[in-house]
Tab-separated table of C-alpha atoms and ligand atoms in Angstrom:
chain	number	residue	atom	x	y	z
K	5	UNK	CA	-32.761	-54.609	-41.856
K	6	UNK	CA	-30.491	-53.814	-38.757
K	7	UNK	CA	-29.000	-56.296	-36.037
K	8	UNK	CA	-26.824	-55.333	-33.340
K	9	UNK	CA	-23.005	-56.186	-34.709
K	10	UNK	CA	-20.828	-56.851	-32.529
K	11	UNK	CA	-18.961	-54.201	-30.441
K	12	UNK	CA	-22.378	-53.251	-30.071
K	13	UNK	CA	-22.808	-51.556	-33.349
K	14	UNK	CA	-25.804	-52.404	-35.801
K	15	UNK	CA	-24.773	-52.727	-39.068
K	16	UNK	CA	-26.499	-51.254	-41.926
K	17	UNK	CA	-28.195	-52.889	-44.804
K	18	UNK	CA	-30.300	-51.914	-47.499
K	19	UNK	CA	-33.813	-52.811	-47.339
K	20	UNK	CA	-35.666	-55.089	-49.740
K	21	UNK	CA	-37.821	-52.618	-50.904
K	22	UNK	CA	-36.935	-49.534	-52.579
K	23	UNK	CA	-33.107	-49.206	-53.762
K	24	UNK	CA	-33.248	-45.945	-54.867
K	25	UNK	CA	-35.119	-44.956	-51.834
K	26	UNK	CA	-32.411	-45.701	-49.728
K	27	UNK	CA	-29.701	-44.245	-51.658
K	28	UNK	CA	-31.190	-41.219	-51.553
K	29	UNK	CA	-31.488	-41.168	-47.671
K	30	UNK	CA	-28.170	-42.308	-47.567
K	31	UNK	CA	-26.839	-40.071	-49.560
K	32	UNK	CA	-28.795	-37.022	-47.310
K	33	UNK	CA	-27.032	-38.633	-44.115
K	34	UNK	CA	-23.534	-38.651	-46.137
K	35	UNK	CA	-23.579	-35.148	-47.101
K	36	UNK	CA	-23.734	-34.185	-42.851
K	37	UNK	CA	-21.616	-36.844	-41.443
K	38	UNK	CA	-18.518	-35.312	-41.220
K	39	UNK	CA	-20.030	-32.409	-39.664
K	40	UNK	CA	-21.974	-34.400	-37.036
K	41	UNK	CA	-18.127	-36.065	-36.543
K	42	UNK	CA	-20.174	-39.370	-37.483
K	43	UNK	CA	-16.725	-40.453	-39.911
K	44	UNK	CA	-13.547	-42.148	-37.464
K	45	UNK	CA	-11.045	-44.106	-38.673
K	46	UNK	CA	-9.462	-47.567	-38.113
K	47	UNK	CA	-5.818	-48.552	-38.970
K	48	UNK	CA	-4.655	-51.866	-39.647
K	49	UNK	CA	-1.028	-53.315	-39.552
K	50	UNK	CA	1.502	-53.874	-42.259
K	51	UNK	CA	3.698	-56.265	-41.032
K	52	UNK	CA	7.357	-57.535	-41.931
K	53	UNK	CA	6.180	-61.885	-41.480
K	54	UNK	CA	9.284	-63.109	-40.649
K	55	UNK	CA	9.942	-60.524	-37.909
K	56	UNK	CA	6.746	-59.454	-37.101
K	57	UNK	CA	7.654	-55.896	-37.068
K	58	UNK	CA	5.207	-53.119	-37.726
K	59	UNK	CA	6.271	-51.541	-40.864
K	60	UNK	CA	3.180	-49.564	-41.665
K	61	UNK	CA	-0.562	-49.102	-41.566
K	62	UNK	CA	-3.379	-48.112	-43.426
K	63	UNK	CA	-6.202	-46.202	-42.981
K	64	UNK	CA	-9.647	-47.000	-43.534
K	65	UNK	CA	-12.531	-45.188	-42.742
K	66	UNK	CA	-15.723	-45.873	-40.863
K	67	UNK	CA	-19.614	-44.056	-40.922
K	68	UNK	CA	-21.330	-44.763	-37.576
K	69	UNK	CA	-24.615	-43.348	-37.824
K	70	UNK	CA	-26.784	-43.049	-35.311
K	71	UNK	CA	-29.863	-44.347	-36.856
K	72	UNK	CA	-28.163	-46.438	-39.739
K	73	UNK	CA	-25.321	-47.980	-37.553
K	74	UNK	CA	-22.149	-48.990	-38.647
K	75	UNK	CA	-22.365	-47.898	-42.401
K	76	UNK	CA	-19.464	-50.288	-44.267
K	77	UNK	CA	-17.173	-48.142	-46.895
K	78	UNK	CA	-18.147	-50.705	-49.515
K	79	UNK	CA	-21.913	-49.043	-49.588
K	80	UNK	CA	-20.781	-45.082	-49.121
K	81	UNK	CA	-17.617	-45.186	-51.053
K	82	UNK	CA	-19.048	-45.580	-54.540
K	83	UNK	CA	-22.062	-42.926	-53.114
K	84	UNK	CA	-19.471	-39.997	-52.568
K	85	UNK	CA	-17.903	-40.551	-55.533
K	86	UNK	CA	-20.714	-40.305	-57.400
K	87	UNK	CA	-21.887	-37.324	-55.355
K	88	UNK	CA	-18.619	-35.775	-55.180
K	89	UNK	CA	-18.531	-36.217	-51.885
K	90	UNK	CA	-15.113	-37.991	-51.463
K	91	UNK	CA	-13.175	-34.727	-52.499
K	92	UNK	CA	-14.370	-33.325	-49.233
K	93	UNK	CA	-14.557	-37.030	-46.943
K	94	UNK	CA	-11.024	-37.786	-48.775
K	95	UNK	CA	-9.456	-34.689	-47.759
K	96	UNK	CA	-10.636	-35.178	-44.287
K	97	UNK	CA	-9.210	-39.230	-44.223
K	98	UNK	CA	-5.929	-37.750	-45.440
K	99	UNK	CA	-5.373	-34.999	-42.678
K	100	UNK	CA	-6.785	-37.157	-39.446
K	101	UNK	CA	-4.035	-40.487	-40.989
K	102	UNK	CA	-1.208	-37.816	-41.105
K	103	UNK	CA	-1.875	-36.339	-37.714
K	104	UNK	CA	-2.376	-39.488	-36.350
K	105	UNK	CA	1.175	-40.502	-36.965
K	106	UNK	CA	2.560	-37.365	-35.241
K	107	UNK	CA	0.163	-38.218	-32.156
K	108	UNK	CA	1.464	-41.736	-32.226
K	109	UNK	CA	4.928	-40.566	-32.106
K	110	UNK	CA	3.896	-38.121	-29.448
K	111	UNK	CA	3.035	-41.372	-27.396
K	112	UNK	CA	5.961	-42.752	-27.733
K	113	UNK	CA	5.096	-45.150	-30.925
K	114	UNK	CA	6.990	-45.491	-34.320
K	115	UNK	CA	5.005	-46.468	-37.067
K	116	UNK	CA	6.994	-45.866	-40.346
K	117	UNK	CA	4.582	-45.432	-42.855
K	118	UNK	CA	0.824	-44.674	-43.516
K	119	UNK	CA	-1.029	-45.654	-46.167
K	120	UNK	CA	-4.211	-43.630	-47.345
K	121	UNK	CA	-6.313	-44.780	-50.393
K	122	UNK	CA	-7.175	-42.297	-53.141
K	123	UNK	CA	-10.288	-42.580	-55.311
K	124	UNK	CA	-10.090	-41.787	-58.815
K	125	UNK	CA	-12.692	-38.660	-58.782
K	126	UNK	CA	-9.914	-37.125	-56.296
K	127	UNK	CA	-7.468	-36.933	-59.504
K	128	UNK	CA	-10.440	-35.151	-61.625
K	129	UNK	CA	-10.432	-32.195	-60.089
K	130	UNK	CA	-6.903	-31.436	-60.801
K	131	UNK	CA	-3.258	-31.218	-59.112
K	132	UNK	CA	-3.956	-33.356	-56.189
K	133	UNK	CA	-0.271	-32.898	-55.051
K	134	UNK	CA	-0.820	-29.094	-53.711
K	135	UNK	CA	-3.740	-30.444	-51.586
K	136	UNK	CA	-1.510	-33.462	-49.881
K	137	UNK	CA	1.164	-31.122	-49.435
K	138	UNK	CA	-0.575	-28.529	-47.731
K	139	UNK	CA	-1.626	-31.074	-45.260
K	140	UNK	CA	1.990	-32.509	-45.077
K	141	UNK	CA	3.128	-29.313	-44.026
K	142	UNK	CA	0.320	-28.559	-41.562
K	143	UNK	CA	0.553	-31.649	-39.278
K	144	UNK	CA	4.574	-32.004	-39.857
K	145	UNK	CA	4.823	-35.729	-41.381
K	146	UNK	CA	7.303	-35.965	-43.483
K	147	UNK	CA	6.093	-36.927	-46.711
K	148	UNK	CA	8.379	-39.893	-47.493
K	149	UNK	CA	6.247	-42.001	-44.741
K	150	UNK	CA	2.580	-41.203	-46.174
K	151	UNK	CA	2.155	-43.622	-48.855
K	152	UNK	CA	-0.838	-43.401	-51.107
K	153	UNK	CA	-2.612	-46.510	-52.847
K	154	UNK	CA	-4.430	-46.089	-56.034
K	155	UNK	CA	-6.072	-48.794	-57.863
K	156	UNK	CA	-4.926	-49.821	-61.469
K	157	UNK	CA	-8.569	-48.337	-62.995
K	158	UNK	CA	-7.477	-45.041	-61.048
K	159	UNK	CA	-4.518	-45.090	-62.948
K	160	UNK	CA	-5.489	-46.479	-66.951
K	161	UNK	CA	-8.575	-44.688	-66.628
K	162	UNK	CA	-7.837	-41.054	-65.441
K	163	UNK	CA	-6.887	-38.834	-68.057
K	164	UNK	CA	-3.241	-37.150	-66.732
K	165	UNK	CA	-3.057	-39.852	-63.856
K	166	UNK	CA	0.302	-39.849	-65.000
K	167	UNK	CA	0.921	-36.287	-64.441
K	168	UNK	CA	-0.643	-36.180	-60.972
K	169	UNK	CA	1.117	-39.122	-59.868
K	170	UNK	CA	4.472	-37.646	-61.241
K	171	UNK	CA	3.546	-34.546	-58.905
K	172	UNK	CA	2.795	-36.492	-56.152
K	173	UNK	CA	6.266	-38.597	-56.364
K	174	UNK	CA	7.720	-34.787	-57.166
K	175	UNK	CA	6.625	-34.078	-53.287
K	176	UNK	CA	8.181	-37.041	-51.668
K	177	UNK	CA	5.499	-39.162	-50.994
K	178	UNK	CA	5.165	-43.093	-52.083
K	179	UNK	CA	2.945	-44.658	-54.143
K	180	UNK	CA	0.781	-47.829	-54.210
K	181	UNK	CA	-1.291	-50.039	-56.888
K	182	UNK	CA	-4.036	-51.049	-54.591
K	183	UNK	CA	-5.968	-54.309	-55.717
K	184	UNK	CA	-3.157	-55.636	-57.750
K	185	UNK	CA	-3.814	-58.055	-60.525
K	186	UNK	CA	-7.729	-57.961	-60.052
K	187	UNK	CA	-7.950	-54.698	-62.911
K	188	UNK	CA	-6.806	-53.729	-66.124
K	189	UNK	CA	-3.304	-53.012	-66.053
K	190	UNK	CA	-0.922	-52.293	-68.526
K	191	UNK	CA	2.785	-53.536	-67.452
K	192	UNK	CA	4.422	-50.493	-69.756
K	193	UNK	CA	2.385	-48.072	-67.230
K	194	UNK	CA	4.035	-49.674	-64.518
K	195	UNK	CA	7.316	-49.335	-66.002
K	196	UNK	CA	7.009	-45.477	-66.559
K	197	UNK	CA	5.384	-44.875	-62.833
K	198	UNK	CA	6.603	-43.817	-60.009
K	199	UNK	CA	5.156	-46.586	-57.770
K	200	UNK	CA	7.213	-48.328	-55.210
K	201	UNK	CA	4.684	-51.003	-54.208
K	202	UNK	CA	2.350	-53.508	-55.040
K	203	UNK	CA	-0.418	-54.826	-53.104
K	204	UNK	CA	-1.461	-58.200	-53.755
K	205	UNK	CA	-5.248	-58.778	-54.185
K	206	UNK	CA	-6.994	-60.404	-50.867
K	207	UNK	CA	-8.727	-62.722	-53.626
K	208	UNK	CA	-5.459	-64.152	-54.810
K	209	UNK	CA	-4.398	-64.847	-51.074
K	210	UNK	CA	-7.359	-66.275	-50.219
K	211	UNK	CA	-7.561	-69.398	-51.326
K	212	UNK	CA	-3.476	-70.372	-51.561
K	213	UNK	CA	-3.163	-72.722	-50.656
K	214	UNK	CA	-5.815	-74.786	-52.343
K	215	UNK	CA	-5.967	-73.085	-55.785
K	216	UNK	CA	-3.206	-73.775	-57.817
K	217	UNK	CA	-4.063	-70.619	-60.457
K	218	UNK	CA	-4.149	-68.096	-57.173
K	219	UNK	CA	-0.688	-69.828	-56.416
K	220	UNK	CA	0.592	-69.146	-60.040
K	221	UNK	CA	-0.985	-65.376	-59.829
K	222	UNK	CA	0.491	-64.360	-56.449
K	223	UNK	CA	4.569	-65.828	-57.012
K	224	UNK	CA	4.160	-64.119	-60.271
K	225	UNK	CA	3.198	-60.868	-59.106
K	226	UNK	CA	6.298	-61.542	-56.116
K	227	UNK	CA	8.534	-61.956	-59.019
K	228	UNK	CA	7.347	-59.081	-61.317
K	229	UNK	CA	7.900	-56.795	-58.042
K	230	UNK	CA	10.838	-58.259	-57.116
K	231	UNK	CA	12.145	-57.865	-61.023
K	232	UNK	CA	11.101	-54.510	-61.294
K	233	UNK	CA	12.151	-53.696	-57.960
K	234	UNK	CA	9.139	-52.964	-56.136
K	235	UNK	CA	8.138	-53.936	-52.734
K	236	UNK	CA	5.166	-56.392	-52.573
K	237	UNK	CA	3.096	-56.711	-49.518
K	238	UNK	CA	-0.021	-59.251	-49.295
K	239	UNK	CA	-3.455	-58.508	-48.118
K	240	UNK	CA	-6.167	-60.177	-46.577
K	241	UNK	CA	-3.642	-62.477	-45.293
K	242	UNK	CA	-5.573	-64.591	-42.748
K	243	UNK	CA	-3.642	-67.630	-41.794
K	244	UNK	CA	-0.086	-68.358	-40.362
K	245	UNK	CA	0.048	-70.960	-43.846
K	246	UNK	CA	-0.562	-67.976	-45.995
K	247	UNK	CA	1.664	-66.572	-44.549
K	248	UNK	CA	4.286	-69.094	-44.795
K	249	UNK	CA	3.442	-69.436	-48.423
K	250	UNK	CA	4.410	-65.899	-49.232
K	251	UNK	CA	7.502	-65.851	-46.949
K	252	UNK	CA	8.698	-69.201	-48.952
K	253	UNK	CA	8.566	-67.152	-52.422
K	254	UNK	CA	9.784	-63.962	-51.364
K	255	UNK	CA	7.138	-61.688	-49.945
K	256	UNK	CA	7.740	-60.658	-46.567
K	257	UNK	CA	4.889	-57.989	-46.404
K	258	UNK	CA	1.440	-58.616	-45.189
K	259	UNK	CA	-1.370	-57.179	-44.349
K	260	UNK	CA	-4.905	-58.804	-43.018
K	261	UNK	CA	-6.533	-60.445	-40.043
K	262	UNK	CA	-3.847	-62.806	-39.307
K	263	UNK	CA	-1.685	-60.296	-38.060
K	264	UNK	CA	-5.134	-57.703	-37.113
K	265	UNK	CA	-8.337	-56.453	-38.475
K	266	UNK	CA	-8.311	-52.296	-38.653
K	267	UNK	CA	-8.559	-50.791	-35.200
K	268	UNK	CA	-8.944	-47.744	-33.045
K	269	UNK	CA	-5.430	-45.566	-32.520
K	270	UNK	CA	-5.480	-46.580	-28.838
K	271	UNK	CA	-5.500	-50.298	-29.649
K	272	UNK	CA	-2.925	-49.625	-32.306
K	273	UNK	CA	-0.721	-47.946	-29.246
K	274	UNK	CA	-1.905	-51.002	-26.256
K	275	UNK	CA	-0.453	-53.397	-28.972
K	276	UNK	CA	2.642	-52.138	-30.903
K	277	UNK	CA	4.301	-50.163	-28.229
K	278	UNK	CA	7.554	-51.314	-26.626
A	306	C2E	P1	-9.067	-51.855	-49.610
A	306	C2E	O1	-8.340	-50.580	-49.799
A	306	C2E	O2	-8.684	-52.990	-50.483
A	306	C2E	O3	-8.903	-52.211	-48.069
A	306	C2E	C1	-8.764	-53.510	-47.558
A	306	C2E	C2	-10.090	-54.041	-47.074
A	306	C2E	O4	-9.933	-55.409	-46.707
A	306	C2E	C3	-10.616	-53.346	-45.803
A	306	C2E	O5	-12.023	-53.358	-45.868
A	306	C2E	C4	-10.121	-54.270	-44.705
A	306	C2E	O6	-10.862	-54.168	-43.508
A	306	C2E	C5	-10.305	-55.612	-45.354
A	306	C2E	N1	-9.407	-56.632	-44.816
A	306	C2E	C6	-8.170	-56.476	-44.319
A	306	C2E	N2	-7.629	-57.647	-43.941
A	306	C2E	C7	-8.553	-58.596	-44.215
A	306	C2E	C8	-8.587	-60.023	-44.051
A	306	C2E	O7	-7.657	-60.661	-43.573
A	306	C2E	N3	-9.723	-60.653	-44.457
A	306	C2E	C9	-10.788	-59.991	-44.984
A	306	C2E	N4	-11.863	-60.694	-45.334
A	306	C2E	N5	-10.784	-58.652	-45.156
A	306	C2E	C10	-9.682	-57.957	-44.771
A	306	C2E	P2	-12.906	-52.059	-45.541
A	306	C2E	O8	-12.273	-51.304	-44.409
A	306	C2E	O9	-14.311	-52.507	-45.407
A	306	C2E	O10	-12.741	-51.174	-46.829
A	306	C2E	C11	-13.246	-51.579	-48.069
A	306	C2E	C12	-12.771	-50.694	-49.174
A	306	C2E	O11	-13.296	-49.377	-49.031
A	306	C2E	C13	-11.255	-50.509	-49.210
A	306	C2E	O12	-10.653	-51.627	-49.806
A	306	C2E	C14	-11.153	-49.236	-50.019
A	306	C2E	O13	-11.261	-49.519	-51.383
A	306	C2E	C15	-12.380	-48.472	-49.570
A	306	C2E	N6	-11.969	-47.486	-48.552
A	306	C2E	C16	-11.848	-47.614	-47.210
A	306	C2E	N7	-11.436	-46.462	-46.640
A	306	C2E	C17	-11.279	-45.576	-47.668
A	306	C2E	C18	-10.879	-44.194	-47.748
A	306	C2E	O14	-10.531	-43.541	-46.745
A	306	C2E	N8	-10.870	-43.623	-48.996
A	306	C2E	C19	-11.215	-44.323	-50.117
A	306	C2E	N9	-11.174	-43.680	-51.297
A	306	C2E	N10	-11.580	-45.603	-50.066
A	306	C2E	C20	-11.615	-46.226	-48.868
A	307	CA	CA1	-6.234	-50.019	-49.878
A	308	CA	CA1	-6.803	-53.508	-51.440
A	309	CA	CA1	-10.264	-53.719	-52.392
């Protein structure tokens, strides 16, 4: 099952028959794209709302395959974590985002932060701190301005999360709970980490303005930020009255198509410079 996607890519979906089948031909294709430079990556704006200021981005990464098409993370994410593969695709995300914000400033743009997300099987292997420092040092971003997002599971369910992350905040860099509100998350945790941000679930933010419970949920994850002194950004924020909602009760960070959807460093450049 393949149409022709927009931006002229075809965009890849399982077929009816045969699940395993196709895992296991996806999973060949995985193990050689970043070899066959089939992996890019797209960066979407973090915005101040009131200003509209770029404060940030994040990156997010993208399998074009020539046969399969555009291959969305949501079906090869889970795959190279189960393969192992994201130690190797992870590593790769992590180096391209932080020399990408050297080549941006090359051009003549500021952005002041990037943020890269971490899968849990990245913390299994050990000290991931060593790794992100090594590339730190080898493309020359400071680490204050990388900011890495973890998901509460990554964090409740990773034996010595606690000790990585405590590494990683020993190098400089920042730290986000990815997701928030939508896992299992212990509010003592959250107390002892390191983290400076939360990002509000797209599923809260979604339907704001009608749901009175996704209300409730997103000004009470503003005000548990805002208490314990974290900085809250939205996501998925799609509409100038979501927008407005979160400005009214204190969040001024978003993120989400309102402001862009992820894109190519050259559009980033075309758009935010000047
Ligand atoms: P995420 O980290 O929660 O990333 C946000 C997702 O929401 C992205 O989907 C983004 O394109 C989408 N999004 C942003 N704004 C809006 C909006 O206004 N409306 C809607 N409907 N969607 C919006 P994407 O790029 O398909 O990525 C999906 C997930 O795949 C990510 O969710 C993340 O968990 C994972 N992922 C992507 N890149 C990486 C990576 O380099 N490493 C790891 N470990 N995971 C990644
Ligand atoms: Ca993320
Ligand atoms: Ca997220
Ligand atoms: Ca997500």
């Amino acid at each position: 099952a393949k149409a022709r996607g927009r931006n002229g890519y075809r965009f890849y979906a399982p077929s009816m028959s045969g699940e395993g089948v196709e895992r296991l031909r996806l999973e060949t294709f995985l193990r050689r794209s970043l070899e066959k430079d089939e992996m890019f990556l797209n960066y979407q704006p973090q915005v101040e709302i009131d200003t509209g200021r770029l404060v940030g981005v994040e990156a997010l990464v993208r399998w074009n395959h020539p046969e399969l098409g555009l291959v969305p993370p949501n079906r090869f994410i889970s795959l190279a974590e189960d393969t192992g593969y994201i130690n190797q695709l992870g590593k790769w995300v992590l180096y391209q985002a932080c020399l990408q914000m050297v080549r941006w400033q090359e051009a003549g743009l500021w952005v002041p932060k990037m943020a890269v997300n971490l899968s849990a099987k990245q913390f299994e292997r050990g000290s991931i701190a060593s790794m992100v420092g090594d590339i730190l040092r080898e493309t020359g971003l400071e680490p204050h301005r990388l900011q890495l997002e973890v998901t509460e599971s990554v964090i409740m369910n990773t034996g010595d999360a606690m000790v990585f992350i405590n590494d990683l905040h020993s190098i400089g860099v920042g730290l986000a709970i990815d997701d928030f509100g939508t896992g299992y998350s212990s509010l003592a945790y959250l107390k002892q980490m390191p983290v400076q941000t939360l990002k509000i679930d797209r599923s809260f933010i979604k339907d704001i303005s009608t749901d009175a419970n996704d209300e409730a949920i997103a000004i009470a994850i503003i005000q548990l930020g805002k208490s314990m002194n974290l900085s809250v950004i939205a996501e998925g924020v799609e509409t100038e009255q979501q927008a407005a909602f979160l400005l009214r009760h204190g969040c001024n960070l978003a993120q989400g198509y309102f402001y862009s959807k992820p894109v190519l460093p050259d559009d980033l450049l075309q758009r935010w410079q000047s």
